[in-house]
């Protein structure tokens, strides 16, 4: 056995923490581990000092003062790379090891390619340090897992592995780890008068995400430059230096901005006169809690939620706002509405981020993203590279800005076994979470959403849920997820509109007391039209064209993209045959991103609140217009759908009071609902909405009513359709269909709950995994439409993939991908669909459109119709 060899004391100075790739392997460029650990702790210290919301959340869980809680947080964050105090990690950069351990010989230790410093640091603390220092092992393990899992996985499973090394090497590592832990006790715990031998406080749920983001910033060598030798003035002097460096970084990186203190409806929306539920925002409890806002479509729920969120921000109950919506189209629309608000909430504007695309984000983060293209000696584990790659997927940036707009799946993934899910959780929990259209999610997604609400409640956060059409049973489930002991929850509350607020274990119901602010009674005249294919017959098509020719804006909502494409072509042909000049538009989800944006903007321009209504038009669309888009039709035709979604669609009918409505529809709101001629078989519509009973009951209520009266119908009709009590005249086929639906829904709910609570090996955090894990059943297929060119493959807009770097390729592929139903996979080549990857389809341009044949299926694409599938 070789004798112990001397190195600089304390021993932890002989270990590097981050290193750059040495040129031609001749020199070592590195940063000492103690300094890197303090760099990260310094970022945490600055963020802690900047954010009253983070302080409050952490202290709420620990039950300690701010100074003692901060001491524990900094102590454990400075231990996040404890596993790097190990020869196996140090051998990743032999050039640095040779400098720091000049007497180290090649035979003194063997490198291990499978060494991961996160879990091994956790195990080293539990095996060695906790016993020698007297830490309470059980109470420390959650804190350790939170900081040692900062590279994406909080599962600290496995056994401690003794290095294959000489005894003196093993002892040196152990001594360095113990000495470093003792040093941190002296630096952080003792000054705060903490007895670390006593049981530790509970670990704050946000610690893992907080530590991980701090590590990304603390690893940035543009600010924390390499320091290869011990600082002459000692460790405390470097700690002061690191904090000074970190001081501007939280704001520089856009992670925290000072709020302006502007609150309420008057402050955020000075041009609006508060109406309906907006008038009671100031009466809401400003303590952290759950708020459910139920009010009609178009009544200003979004503004009320933001006004209340501004109150929470001003009282430091949260740092940011995350607005989650059901679809990409609704998220795009919401982003536009929030731009002006962002500048009133935060000094110098806020980082307003769209989760799924064209992110407006701080340019410093863009620099970090580009840093990933530089080589790094530590490979995939390097924090700066992980930061850049994670942020490079633009849909995830939403969690680090001040106002984030995202699709709901980006929030739900925070409770699923995905790498860095704890960063998503951290982003959600430090924010006021607003979930719009909360009625729009299936049982599986409700299973995940209830887990999100449980976590938000545990972290001391706030959530606001919005809906015009929330069934009482769904509302009870959401409230009980937030507060297990709250009660009693009144599931037969008939008041509408209504705000339900849960703070602690108290539940309160707030109504509009000023009767002049109640929603105006509204009637919608209903015409039920039965056709074999649930599409307009020739008579109805002619009526649609006649209405538009008289100046009406007519909307037609289809449940299937194929139906919308077919109907659009039929109406456009009839308009041409009749020789009338009526614009006919189409909008659905089966476009590449750029075309979808153009269609959405055109729809808002021609059918929105401020549209020029001098000319009649016809819009054929799918469900993409039924939620969050502020559209206003004179006449609406829709295929049958469940009652709550029908009311959402009717919310786009006579949405605004105006004097210039087409005269033929000025006196009354009128809608046509298309139903199949078969009384019990709803065909593909039943496949889309899963339950024949919801469609059958909705049809029965429509059949028995010439008018729907609002707002009474929001409660009365929805509760009838969603009631578990059977109807005496329900056909056996409908009952059997619903029983199967209920069994599947219940199973899906508990599968989601189990998946969100179990310890699985985490999946990679990619858009494909997000889509797969947050949706029940087969995930949609994603088709990348390409064409051949002399220079190689290119997109429909002409970008040549071979000329793009990795980051540009990822973005370009995302922008040129079209989502299609999972059922399409059966005729796609197997090689294109394995592992749920994007299917690359190579076609040709013919007669102005893209065309690709796969067996008996012909696919065509043009910017007007989108992607069309024909079987030949």
XYZ file of C-alpha atoms in Angstrom, residues 119 154-159:
7
model
C -26.306 10.206 -5.920
C -34.095 13.348 -7.291
C -34.060 9.591 -6.810
C -31.052 8.801 -4.685
C -31.185 5.030 -4.952
C -28.279 2.617 -5.062
C -25.432 1.624 -2.784
